[in-house]
mmCIF file of C-alpha atoms and ligand atoms in Angstrom:
data_model
loop_
_atom_site.group_PDB
_atom_site.id
_atom_site.type_symbol
_atom_site.label_atom_id
_atom_site.label_comp_id
_atom_site.label_asym_id
_atom_site.label_seq_id
_atom_site.Cartn_x
_atom_site.Cartn_y
_atom_site.Cartn_z
ATOM 1 C CA UNK A 181 53.364 14.095 64.257
ATOM 2 C CA UNK A 182 51.915 16.644 61.817
ATOM 3 C CA UNK A 183 53.641 17.560 58.572
ATOM 4 C CA UNK A 184 52.475 19.916 55.843
ATOM 5 C CA UNK A 185 51.792 18.637 52.337
ATOM 6 C CA UNK A 186 54.580 20.569 50.593
ATOM 7 C CA UNK A 187 57.580 19.345 52.608
ATOM 8 C CA UNK A 188 56.176 15.818 52.692
ATOM 9 C CA UNK A 189 55.772 15.897 48.903
ATOM 10 C CA UNK A 190 59.355 17.168 48.491
ATOM 11 C CA UNK A 191 60.727 14.390 50.686
ATOM 12 C CA UNK A 192 58.818 11.603 48.914
ATOM 13 C CA UNK A 193 59.710 13.066 45.520
ATOM 14 C CA UNK A 194 63.420 13.110 46.460
ATOM 15 C CA UNK A 195 63.296 9.521 47.751
ATOM 16 C CA UNK A 196 61.953 8.237 44.437
ATOM 17 C CA UNK A 197 64.359 10.326 42.364
ATOM 18 C CA UNK A 198 67.250 8.953 44.430
ATOM 19 C CA UNK A 199 65.952 5.446 43.886
ATOM 20 C CA UNK A 200 66.055 5.793 40.100
ATOM 21 C CA UNK A 201 62.697 7.250 39.054
ATOM 22 C CA UNK A 202 62.726 10.001 36.430
ATOM 23 C CA UNK A 203 61.894 13.400 37.966
ATOM 24 C CA UNK A 204 58.402 13.590 36.441
ATOM 25 C CA UNK A 205 57.532 10.119 37.737
ATOM 26 C CA UNK A 206 58.878 10.864 41.217
ATOM 27 C CA UNK A 207 56.762 14.055 41.205
ATOM 28 C CA UNK A 208 53.660 12.081 40.241
ATOM 29 C CA UNK A 209 54.211 9.357 42.841
ATOM 30 C CA UNK A 210 54.693 11.965 45.559
ATOM 31 C CA UNK A 211 51.692 13.980 44.323
ATOM 32 C CA UNK A 212 49.328 10.979 44.270
ATOM 33 C CA UNK A 213 50.448 9.632 47.656
ATOM 34 C CA UNK A 214 50.230 12.969 49.453
ATOM 35 C CA UNK A 215 46.854 13.662 47.796
ATOM 36 C CA UNK A 216 45.567 10.420 49.341
ATOM 37 C CA UNK A 217 46.758 11.598 52.773
ATOM 38 C CA UNK A 218 45.130 14.994 52.224
ATOM 39 C CA UNK A 219 41.844 13.249 51.362
ATOM 40 C CA UNK A 220 42.097 11.308 54.622
ATOM 41 C CA UNK A 221 42.963 7.967 52.977
ATOM 42 C CA UNK A 222 46.215 7.452 54.873
ATOM 43 C CA UNK A 223 46.098 3.809 53.853
ATOM 44 C CA UNK A 224 46.967 4.869 50.301
ATOM 45 C CA UNK A 225 49.271 7.711 51.181
ATOM 46 C CA UNK A 226 52.939 7.990 52.093
ATOM 47 C CA UNK A 227 52.719 4.908 54.306
ATOM 48 C CA UNK A 228 53.297 3.114 50.970
ATOM 49 C CA UNK A 229 56.737 4.661 50.395
ATOM 50 C CA UNK A 230 58.806 1.857 51.995
ATOM 51 C CA UNK A 231 56.817 -0.798 50.146
ATOM 52 C CA UNK A 232 57.146 0.981 46.773
ATOM 53 C CA UNK A 233 60.917 1.357 47.235
ATOM 54 C CA UNK A 234 61.077 -2.324 48.159
ATOM 55 C CA UNK A 235 59.245 -3.122 44.889
ATOM 56 C CA UNK A 236 61.991 -1.286 42.978
ATOM 57 C CA UNK A 237 64.731 -3.022 44.996
ATOM 58 C CA UNK A 238 63.154 -6.406 44.269
ATOM 59 C CA UNK A 239 62.832 -5.637 40.545
ATOM 60 C CA UNK A 240 59.042 -5.890 40.775
ATOM 61 C CA UNK A 241 58.368 -2.393 39.454
ATOM 62 C CA UNK A 242 60.258 -0.667 36.675
ATOM 63 C CA UNK A 243 60.981 3.029 37.205
ATOM 64 C CA UNK A 244 60.285 5.074 34.076
ATOM 65 C CA UNK A 245 57.911 2.421 32.705
ATOM 66 C CA UNK A 246 55.448 2.949 29.887
ATOM 67 C CA UNK A 247 52.172 1.461 28.663
ATOM 68 C CA UNK A 248 51.871 -0.953 25.770
ATOM 69 C CA UNK A 249 48.674 -0.663 23.715
ATOM 70 C CA UNK A 250 47.632 -4.266 23.032
ATOM 71 C CA UNK A 251 44.552 -3.570 20.943
ATOM 72 C CA UNK A 252 42.283 -0.593 20.332
ATOM 73 C CA UNK A 253 39.380 0.840 18.382
ATOM 74 C CA UNK A 254 37.752 4.279 18.386
ATOM 75 C CA UNK A 255 36.048 3.641 21.677
ATOM 76 C CA UNK A 256 38.037 1.024 23.566
ATOM 77 C CA UNK A 257 41.614 0.155 24.324
ATOM 78 C CA UNK A 258 43.353 -2.763 26.038
ATOM 79 C CA UNK A 259 46.530 -1.520 27.684
ATOM 80 C CA UNK A 260 49.360 -3.402 29.398
ATOM 81 C CA UNK A 261 50.945 -1.442 32.227
ATOM 82 C CA UNK A 262 54.034 -3.691 31.998
ATOM 83 C CA UNK A 263 54.525 -3.441 35.783
ATOM 84 C CA UNK A 264 55.390 0.237 35.601
ATOM 85 C CA UNK A 265 54.467 2.521 38.485
ATOM 86 C CA UNK A 266 50.677 2.806 38.734
ATOM 87 C CA UNK A 267 51.109 6.566 39.084
ATOM 88 C CA UNK A 268 52.671 6.570 35.595
ATOM 89 C CA UNK A 269 50.809 3.897 33.630
ATOM 90 C CA UNK A 270 47.429 4.598 35.288
ATOM 91 C CA UNK A 271 47.203 8.250 34.181
ATOM 92 C CA UNK A 272 48.500 7.341 30.697
ATOM 93 C CA UNK A 273 45.794 4.689 30.265
ATOM 94 C CA UNK A 274 43.152 7.034 31.666
ATOM 95 C CA UNK A 275 44.234 9.751 29.232
ATOM 96 C CA UNK A 276 43.457 7.410 26.317
ATOM 97 C CA UNK A 277 39.985 6.698 27.728
ATOM 98 C CA UNK A 278 39.206 10.331 28.454
ATOM 99 C CA UNK A 279 40.296 11.395 24.965
ATOM 100 C CA UNK A 280 38.083 8.704 23.393
ATOM 101 C CA UNK A 281 35.127 9.849 25.495
ATOM 102 C CA UNK A 282 35.706 13.462 24.487
ATOM 103 C CA UNK A 283 35.890 12.481 20.769
ATOM 104 C CA UNK A 284 33.285 9.677 20.608
ATOM 105 C CA UNK A 285 31.137 10.064 23.715
ATOM 106 C CA UNK A 286 32.503 6.908 25.339
ATOM 107 C CA UNK A 287 35.926 5.428 26.063
ATOM 108 C CA UNK A 288 36.479 2.009 27.638
ATOM 109 C CA UNK A 289 39.923 1.177 29.008
ATOM 110 C CA UNK A 290 40.986 -2.286 30.101
ATOM 111 C CA UNK A 291 44.285 -1.872 31.965
ATOM 112 C CA UNK A 292 46.305 -4.921 32.993
ATOM 113 C CA UNK A 293 49.546 -5.372 34.936
ATOM 114 C CA UNK A 294 49.702 -1.890 36.444
ATOM 115 C CA UNK A 295 51.801 -1.186 39.503
ATOM 116 C CA UNK A 296 49.771 -0.149 42.548
ATOM 117 C CA UNK A 297 47.296 2.504 41.384
ATOM 118 C CA UNK A 298 46.816 3.900 44.859
ATOM 119 C CA UNK A 299 43.603 5.746 45.647
ATOM 120 C CA UNK A 300 41.250 4.892 42.779
ATOM 121 C CA UNK A 301 39.159 7.993 43.531
ATOM 122 C CA UNK A 302 41.853 10.078 41.807
ATOM 123 C CA UNK A 303 40.695 8.706 38.451
ATOM 124 C CA UNK A 304 37.009 9.680 38.639
ATOM 125 C CA UNK A 305 38.084 13.042 40.096
ATOM 126 C CA UNK A 306 40.298 13.779 37.086
ATOM 127 C CA UNK A 307 37.611 12.574 34.679
ATOM 128 C CA UNK A 308 34.905 14.675 36.342
ATOM 129 C CA UNK A 309 37.138 17.743 36.017
ATOM 130 C CA UNK A 310 36.914 17.183 32.244
ATOM 131 C CA UNK A 311 33.112 16.780 32.259
ATOM 132 C CA UNK A 312 33.174 12.967 32.205
ATOM 133 C CA UNK A 313 31.263 10.393 34.177
ATOM 134 C CA UNK A 314 33.467 7.372 34.940
ATOM 135 C CA UNK A 315 33.071 3.923 36.461
ATOM 136 C CA UNK A 316 36.046 1.808 37.563
ATOM 137 C CA UNK A 317 36.241 -1.855 38.548
ATOM 138 C CA UNK A 318 39.639 -2.722 40.033
ATOM 139 C CA UNK A 319 41.355 -5.821 41.398
ATOM 140 C CA UNK A 320 44.785 -6.738 42.683
ATOM 141 C CA UNK A 321 46.267 -9.823 41.059
ATOM 142 C CA UNK A 322 48.800 -11.512 43.295
ATOM 143 C CA UNK A 323 46.977 -10.377 46.419
ATOM 144 C CA UNK A 324 44.458 -12.686 48.035
ATOM 145 C CA UNK A 325 43.293 -11.128 51.302
ATOM 146 C CA UNK A 326 39.512 -11.185 51.561
ATOM 147 C CA UNK A 327 37.096 -13.958 52.494
ATOM 148 C CA UNK A 328 33.834 -14.086 50.501
ATOM 149 C CA UNK A 329 30.423 -13.864 52.238
ATOM 150 C CA UNK A 330 29.927 -17.040 54.237
ATOM 151 C CA UNK A 331 33.582 -18.139 53.845
ATOM 152 C CA UNK A 332 36.736 -18.195 55.964
ATOM 153 C CA UNK A 333 39.401 -18.685 53.316
ATOM 154 C CA UNK A 334 40.826 -15.824 51.288
ATOM 155 C CA UNK A 335 39.486 -15.595 47.739
ATOM 156 C CA UNK A 336 39.370 -11.896 46.734
ATOM 157 C CA UNK A 337 41.738 -8.953 46.727
ATOM 158 C CA UNK A 338 40.417 -5.786 48.346
ATOM 159 C CA UNK A 339 39.106 -5.049 44.822
ATOM 160 C CA UNK A 340 38.054 -1.391 44.879
ATOM 161 C CA UNK A 341 35.162 0.138 42.957
ATOM 162 C CA UNK A 342 34.761 3.815 42.067
ATOM 163 C CA UNK A 343 32.294 6.065 40.251
ATOM 164 C CA UNK A 344 32.526 9.783 39.553
ATOM 165 C CA UNK A 345 29.779 12.130 38.325
ATOM 166 C CA UNK A 346 30.334 15.817 37.603
ATOM 167 C CA UNK A 347 27.724 18.226 38.925
ATOM 168 C CA UNK A 348 26.705 21.686 37.750
ATOM 169 C CA UNK A 349 28.319 24.595 39.597
ATOM 170 C CA UNK A 350 29.444 22.257 42.330
ATOM 171 C CA UNK A 351 31.920 19.573 43.254
ATOM 172 C CA UNK A 352 31.675 16.127 41.639
ATOM 173 C CA UNK A 353 30.161 13.117 43.406
ATOM 174 C CA UNK A 354 33.005 10.618 43.964
ATOM 175 C CA UNK A 355 32.246 7.176 45.349
ATOM 176 C CA UNK A 356 35.420 5.170 45.947
ATOM 177 C CA UNK A 357 35.873 2.218 48.261
ATOM 178 C CA UNK A 358 37.493 -1.160 48.751
ATOM 179 C CA UNK A 359 34.979 -4.025 48.642
ATOM 180 C CA UNK A 360 36.462 -5.365 51.887
ATOM 181 C CA UNK A 361 35.162 -3.946 55.174
ATOM 182 C CA UNK A 362 38.451 -2.005 55.282
ATOM 183 C CA UNK A 363 41.194 -1.514 52.683
ATOM 184 C CA UNK A 364 44.400 -3.465 53.377
ATOM 185 C CA UNK A 365 46.228 -0.189 53.870
ATOM 186 C CA UNK A 366 43.870 0.646 56.739
ATOM 187 C CA UNK A 367 44.942 -2.611 58.385
ATOM 188 C CA UNK A 368 48.559 -1.536 57.784
ATOM 189 C CA UNK A 369 47.833 1.825 59.435
ATOM 190 C CA UNK A 370 46.335 -0.024 62.452
ATOM 191 C CA UNK A 371 49.260 -2.478 62.546
ATOM 192 C CA UNK A 372 51.619 0.528 62.624
ATOM 193 C CA UNK A 373 49.858 1.981 65.633
ATOM 194 C CA UNK A 374 47.446 4.280 63.787
ATOM 195 C CA UNK A 375 43.630 4.275 63.807
ATOM 196 C CA UNK A 376 42.278 0.918 65.058
ATOM 197 C CA UNK A 377 40.062 -1.202 62.787
ATOM 198 C CA UNK A 378 36.313 -1.749 63.219
ATOM 199 C CA UNK A 379 35.814 -4.981 65.142
ATOM 200 C CA UNK A 380 34.069 -6.719 62.234
ATOM 201 C CA UNK A 381 36.913 -6.197 59.734
ATOM 202 C CA UNK A 382 38.543 -9.615 59.834
ATOM 203 C CA UNK A 383 37.732 -13.273 60.196
ATOM 204 C CA UNK A 384 40.029 -15.679 62.029
ATOM 205 C CA UNK A 385 40.936 -19.240 61.038
ATOM 206 C CA UNK A 386 38.053 -20.650 63.090
ATOM 207 C CA UNK A 387 35.493 -18.212 61.710
ATOM 208 C CA UNK A 388 35.671 -15.734 64.603
ATOM 209 C CA UNK A 389 34.993 -12.064 63.691
ATOM 210 C CA UNK A 390 37.652 -9.605 64.891
ATOM 211 C CA UNK A 391 39.346 -6.238 64.417
ATOM 212 C CA UNK A 392 42.869 -7.512 65.105
ATOM 213 C CA UNK A 393 45.282 -6.669 62.223
ATOM 214 C CA UNK A 394 47.601 -9.501 63.347
ATOM 215 C CA UNK A 395 45.088 -11.865 61.750
ATOM 216 C CA UNK A 396 46.243 -10.390 58.438
ATOM 217 C CA UNK A 397 49.976 -9.867 59.076
ATOM 218 C CA UNK A 398 50.793 -12.570 61.604
ATOM 219 C CA UNK A 399 52.421 -11.911 64.949
ATOM 220 C CA UNK A 400 56.025 -11.761 63.745
ATOM 221 C CA UNK A 401 57.163 -9.470 60.956
ATOM 222 C CA UNK A 402 60.798 -10.415 61.870
ATOM 223 C CA UNK A 403 61.953 -6.865 61.400
ATOM 224 C CA UNK A 404 60.941 -6.853 57.725
ATOM 225 C CA UNK A 405 58.065 -4.957 56.162
ATOM 226 C CA UNK A 406 54.700 -6.301 57.427
ATOM 227 C CA UNK A 407 53.441 -8.847 54.913
ATOM 228 C CA UNK A 408 49.674 -9.385 54.608
ATOM 229 C CA UNK A 409 50.313 -12.906 53.275
ATOM 230 C CA UNK A 410 51.592 -13.988 56.674
ATOM 231 C CA UNK A 411 48.496 -13.905 58.863
ATOM 232 C CA UNK A 412 46.237 -16.860 59.650
ATOM 233 C CA UNK A 413 42.983 -14.957 58.950
ATOM 234 C CA UNK A 414 41.384 -12.795 56.271
ATOM 235 C CA UNK A 415 39.769 -9.429 55.750
ATOM 236 C CA UNK A 416 35.997 -9.696 55.322
ATOM 237 C CA UNK A 417 34.018 -8.602 52.281
ATOM 238 C CA UNK A 418 31.857 -5.519 52.974
ATOM 239 C CA UNK A 419 28.074 -5.509 52.871
ATOM 240 C CA UNK A 420 27.417 -9.230 53.337
ATOM 241 C CA UNK A 421 26.296 -10.985 50.117
ATOM 242 C CA UNK A 422 25.956 -7.707 48.169
ATOM 243 C CA UNK A 423 29.463 -6.426 48.818
ATOM 244 C CA UNK A 424 30.865 -9.900 48.311
ATOM 245 C CA UNK A 425 29.066 -10.042 44.942
ATOM 246 C CA UNK A 426 30.523 -6.669 43.947
ATOM 247 C CA UNK A 427 34.009 -7.913 44.908
ATOM 248 C CA UNK A 428 33.473 -10.950 42.670
ATOM 249 C CA UNK A 429 32.492 -8.666 39.768
ATOM 250 C CA UNK A 430 35.593 -6.509 40.327
ATOM 251 C CA UNK A 431 37.776 -9.637 40.219
ATOM 252 C CA UNK A 432 36.092 -10.904 37.064
ATOM 253 C CA UNK A 433 36.023 -7.587 35.189
ATOM 254 C CA UNK A 434 39.383 -6.148 36.282
ATOM 255 C CA UNK A 435 41.168 -9.506 36.514
ATOM 256 C CA UNK A 436 39.691 -11.941 33.976
ATOM 257 C CA UNK A 437 38.294 -9.500 31.395
ATOM 258 C CA UNK A 438 41.468 -7.350 31.221
ATOM 259 C CA UNK A 439 43.811 -10.371 31.381
ATOM 260 C CA UNK A 440 45.530 -8.991 34.476
ATOM 261 C CA UNK A 441 44.576 -12.110 36.446
ATOM 262 C CA UNK A 442 42.217 -12.695 39.382
ATOM 263 C CA UNK A 443 43.218 -13.043 43.020
ATOM 264 C CA UNK A 444 44.402 -16.539 43.797
ATOM 265 C CA UNK A 445 46.681 -18.638 45.922
ATOM 266 C CA UNK A 446 49.684 -18.526 43.607
ATOM 267 C CA UNK A 447 52.570 -16.258 44.570
ATOM 268 C CA UNK A 448 52.894 -13.830 41.682
ATOM 269 C CA UNK A 449 53.710 -10.226 41.172
ATOM 270 C CA UNK A 450 51.186 -7.861 42.730
ATOM 271 C CA UNK A 451 49.486 -5.790 40.020
ATOM 272 C CA UNK A 452 46.304 -3.795 39.626
ATOM 273 C CA UNK A 453 43.864 -4.501 36.824
ATOM 274 C CA UNK A 454 41.256 -1.823 36.090
ATOM 275 C CA UNK A 455 38.281 -1.748 33.729
ATOM 276 C CA UNK A 456 37.191 1.879 33.286
ATOM 277 C CA UNK A 457 34.237 3.384 31.446
ATOM 278 C CA UNK A 458 34.448 7.092 30.594
ATOM 279 C CA UNK A 459 31.277 8.828 29.350
ATOM 280 C CA UNK A 460 31.029 12.395 28.084
ATOM 281 C CA UNK A 461 28.162 14.203 29.797
ATOM 282 C CA UNK A 462 28.046 16.645 26.878
ATOM 283 C CA UNK A 463 27.589 13.833 24.352
ATOM 284 C CA UNK A 464 24.691 12.218 26.236
ATOM 285 C CA UNK A 465 22.933 15.403 27.332
ATOM 286 C CA UNK A 466 20.275 16.167 24.694
ATOM 287 C CA UNK A 467 19.300 19.350 26.474
ATOM 288 C CA UNK A 468 17.717 17.715 29.508
ATOM 289 C CA UNK A 469 20.458 19.215 31.702
ATOM 290 C CA UNK A 470 22.344 16.368 33.361
ATOM 291 C CA UNK A 471 24.467 18.664 35.532
ATOM 292 C CA UNK A 472 21.500 20.573 36.925
ATOM 293 C CA UNK A 473 19.572 17.345 37.602
ATOM 294 C CA UNK A 474 22.583 15.930 39.464
ATOM 295 C CA UNK A 475 22.912 19.115 41.516
ATOM 296 C CA UNK A 476 19.187 19.279 42.369
ATOM 297 C CA UNK A 477 18.988 15.619 43.279
ATOM 298 C CA UNK A 478 22.071 15.817 45.502
ATOM 299 C CA UNK A 479 20.488 18.807 47.278
ATOM 300 C CA UNK A 480 17.322 16.731 47.794
ATOM 301 C CA UNK A 481 19.313 13.799 49.218
ATOM 302 C CA UNK A 482 21.306 16.038 51.555
ATOM 303 C CA UNK A 483 18.102 17.630 52.839
ATOM 304 C CA UNK A 484 17.043 14.313 54.404
ATOM 305 C CA UNK A 485 16.587 14.869 58.146
ATOM 306 C CA UNK A 486 19.616 13.577 60.076
ATOM 307 C CA UNK A 487 19.178 10.605 62.392
ATOM 308 C CA UNK A 488 21.234 12.327 65.089
ATOM 309 C CA UNK A 489 20.609 15.824 66.412
ATOM 310 C CA UNK A 490 23.134 18.155 64.753
ATOM 311 C CA UNK A 491 24.030 15.423 62.251
ATOM 312 C CA UNK A 492 24.206 15.838 58.505
ATOM 313 C CA UNK A 493 23.722 13.709 55.411
ATOM 314 C CA UNK A 494 26.876 13.733 53.305
ATOM 315 C CA UNK A 495 27.288 12.535 49.724
ATOM 316 C CA UNK A 496 30.310 10.574 48.458
ATOM 317 C CA UNK A 497 33.326 12.809 47.975
ATOM 318 C CA UNK A 498 32.286 15.313 50.645
ATOM 319 C CA UNK A 499 34.233 13.795 53.563
ATOM 320 C CA UNK A 500 37.425 13.793 51.458
ATOM 321 C CA UNK A 501 37.010 17.454 50.456
ATOM 322 C CA UNK A 502 36.463 18.501 54.063
ATOM 323 C CA UNK A 503 39.433 16.469 55.251
ATOM 324 C CA UNK A 504 41.614 18.015 52.560
ATOM 325 C CA UNK A 505 40.705 21.548 53.639
ATOM 326 C CA UNK A 506 41.584 20.666 57.268
ATOM 327 C CA UNK A 507 44.836 18.950 56.407
ATOM 328 C CA UNK A 508 46.014 21.675 54.045
ATOM 329 C CA UNK A 509 45.528 24.084 56.929
ATOM 330 C CA UNK A 510 46.750 22.020 59.890
ATOM 331 C CA UNK A 511 49.078 19.452 58.317
ATOM 332 C CA UNK A 512 48.907 15.714 57.707
ATOM 333 C CA UNK A 513 49.030 13.457 60.785
ATOM 334 C CA UNK A 514 51.474 10.542 60.555
ATOM 335 C CA UNK A 515 52.015 7.870 63.186
ATOM 336 C CA UNK A 516 55.527 7.658 64.670
ATOM 337 C CA UNK A 517 55.970 4.232 63.074
ATOM 338 C CA UNK A 518 54.966 5.446 59.613
ATOM 339 C CA UNK A 519 57.274 8.472 59.844
ATOM 340 C CA UNK A 520 60.167 6.347 61.153
ATOM 341 C CA UNK A 521 59.722 3.926 58.242
ATOM 342 C CA UNK A 522 59.784 6.796 55.721
ATOM 343 C CA UNK A 523 62.947 8.237 57.299
ATOM 344 C CA UNK A 524 64.598 4.823 57.272
ATOM 345 C CA UNK A 525 63.706 4.484 53.595
ATOM 346 C CA UNK A 526 65.101 7.968 52.932
ATOM 347 C CA UNK A 527 68.370 6.985 54.574
ATOM 348 C CA UNK A 528 68.344 3.720 52.657
ATOM 349 C CA UNK A 529 68.357 5.594 49.338
ATOM 350 C CA UNK A 530 71.299 7.704 50.499
ATOM 351 C CA UNK A 531 69.771 10.813 52.062
ATOM 352 C CA UNK A 532 71.611 11.946 55.182
ATOM 353 C CA UNK A 533 69.985 13.729 58.112
ATOM 354 C CA UNK A 534 71.156 17.186 56.993
ATOM 355 C CA UNK A 535 69.556 16.658 53.566
ATOM 356 C CA UNK A 536 66.341 15.371 55.125
ATOM 357 C CA UNK A 537 66.248 18.391 57.449
ATOM 358 C CA UNK A 538 66.815 20.797 54.586
ATOM 359 C CA UNK A 539 64.051 19.168 52.507
ATOM 360 C CA UNK A 540 61.541 18.975 55.329
ATOM 361 C CA UNK A 541 62.544 22.306 56.943
ATOM 362 C CA UNK A 542 62.645 23.151 60.620
ATOM 363 C CA UNK A 543 58.950 24.158 60.839
ATOM 364 C CA UNK A 544 57.983 22.162 57.788
HETATM 365 P P1 NAD B 857 36.032 4.226 52.872
HETATM 366 O O1 NAD B 857 35.459 3.103 53.622
HETATM 367 O O2 NAD B 857 36.629 5.372 53.635
HETATM 368 O O3 NAD B 857 34.856 4.790 51.927
HETATM 369 C C1 NAD B 857 35.130 5.883 51.120
HETATM 370 C C2 NAD B 857 33.903 6.266 50.314
HETATM 371 O O4 NAD B 857 32.768 6.447 51.148
HETATM 372 C C3 NAD B 857 34.159 7.590 49.641
HETATM 373 O O5 NAD B 857 33.485 7.655 48.427
HETATM 374 C C4 NAD B 857 33.570 8.564 50.656
HETATM 375 O O6 NAD B 857 33.266 9.826 50.077
HETATM 376 C C5 NAD B 857 32.350 7.827 51.104
HETATM 377 N N1 NAD B 857 31.914 8.220 52.436
HETATM 378 C C6 NAD B 857 32.619 8.122 53.580
HETATM 379 N N2 NAD B 857 31.901 8.581 54.628
HETATM 380 C C7 NAD B 857 30.694 8.961 54.131
HETATM 381 C C8 NAD B 857 29.512 9.518 54.712
HETATM 382 N N3 NAD B 857 29.422 9.757 56.006
HETATM 383 N N4 NAD B 857 28.477 9.776 53.898
HETATM 384 C C9 NAD B 857 28.555 9.541 52.571
HETATM 385 N N5 NAD B 857 29.646 9.026 51.966
HETATM 386 C C10 NAD B 857 30.700 8.737 52.735
HETATM 387 O O7 NAD B 857 37.125 3.747 51.808
HETATM 388 P P2 NAD B 857 38.013 2.405 51.848
HETATM 389 O O8 NAD B 857 37.199 1.241 51.483
HETATM 390 O O9 NAD B 857 38.757 2.376 53.130
HETATM 391 O O10 NAD B 857 39.044 2.689 50.674
HETATM 392 C C11 NAD B 857 40.116 3.592 50.879
HETATM 393 C C12 NAD B 857 40.886 3.809 49.629
HETATM 394 O O11 NAD B 857 41.588 2.621 49.298
HETATM 395 C C13 NAD B 857 40.056 4.139 48.385
HETATM 396 O O12 NAD B 857 40.584 5.336 47.849
HETATM 397 C C14 NAD B 857 40.331 2.973 47.428
HETATM 398 O O13 NAD B 857 40.390 3.333 46.067
HETATM 399 C C15 NAD B 857 41.682 2.529 47.899
HETATM 400 N N6 NAD B 857 42.006 1.138 47.522
HETATM 401 C C16 NAD B 857 42.918 0.933 46.528
HETATM 402 C C17 NAD B 857 43.276 -0.355 46.182
HETATM 403 C C18 NAD B 857 44.279 -0.625 45.087
HETATM 404 O O14 NAD B 857 44.578 -1.764 44.827
HETATM 405 N N7 NAD B 857 44.814 0.374 44.428
HETATM 406 C C19 NAD B 857 42.716 -1.452 46.851
HETATM 407 C C20 NAD B 857 41.785 -1.202 47.844
HETATM 408 C C21 NAD B 857 41.426 0.099 48.181
#
């Protein structure tokens, strides 16, 4: 099915308000999730709604949470997210870093124990809009899904990495990816009947390479939410030894350095750690014109002749902007299973069909 961003945002917002989130938090959760769908990252979009509500039901996430500043100086801060919603504690922590960068040229933020932060690319996008370069190393404590290069057994989370660079008179360059071949959410999308996975995404218990999401979730979800702990296999680290090395750095910097904890076999609360560096372009630019150099160099890169006739060289951030323009116009595609799970969650928090219809609207 296709649904437009506004009615989908209203429905998700209402679900979280009904489940005990303050209105501003419910707005933010809905805004971040739908923005991920608009950007084409369905893995980090509204498909997460049932799982987030389950986190509240299980007492794993506190609605209306706040950050706790553990230690700080003029240019760095260590922040505990106290298992609040990532969409609340993440932006609060980022605000501290961006303000430090504006005032001192640089702001470093070590965030621990954040609820799921969603699409990390939102952070460099927001920073770039304020004239800041940013670099983000992220891990997921309590989630051990990815086999290292040369290994079968799970050792890493999907540990995403993101960088954003503002350009002059043009959109920012936003690189944002999981260090696994695919993000876990993309496996969830495939498990739910959406886009299939590349056939080198997973490794089975005997070392066989596969694209079968059951290797992550197991064959029997027993009617409950699919659990990526249950499968006999693992996701694979991207980019052979290089991607596997980057995943290790994300675990060490976002997990060990922040104190959030690295991926491991113990069953503990799932939480994102994130080490972010914010740099003010204005503070570093001594007149050499960073923005113009970025713009000119990006033009040079894009002018590389395409390998395929009619092809085009894109830079990071471009596919998401194009997808957003399409989806704002045509609507966001959701698989039947994902939509059914959202409706079931809506009913579970007390919305009846008439309310759902009035929120979503006949033509949405
Ligand atoms: P992906 O494989 O789709 O890669 C996305 C990146 O590659 C973007 O920067 C995009 O602009 C760029 N890109 C894509 N096609 C391109 C092309 N043709 N030319 C140039 N650049 C191109 O992303 P992914 O690994 O599936 O990650 C999806 C999302 O999952 C990300 O937003 C990530 O932050 C998120 N994630 C979050 C967590 C978490 O714990 N919060 C964990 C893992 C992943």
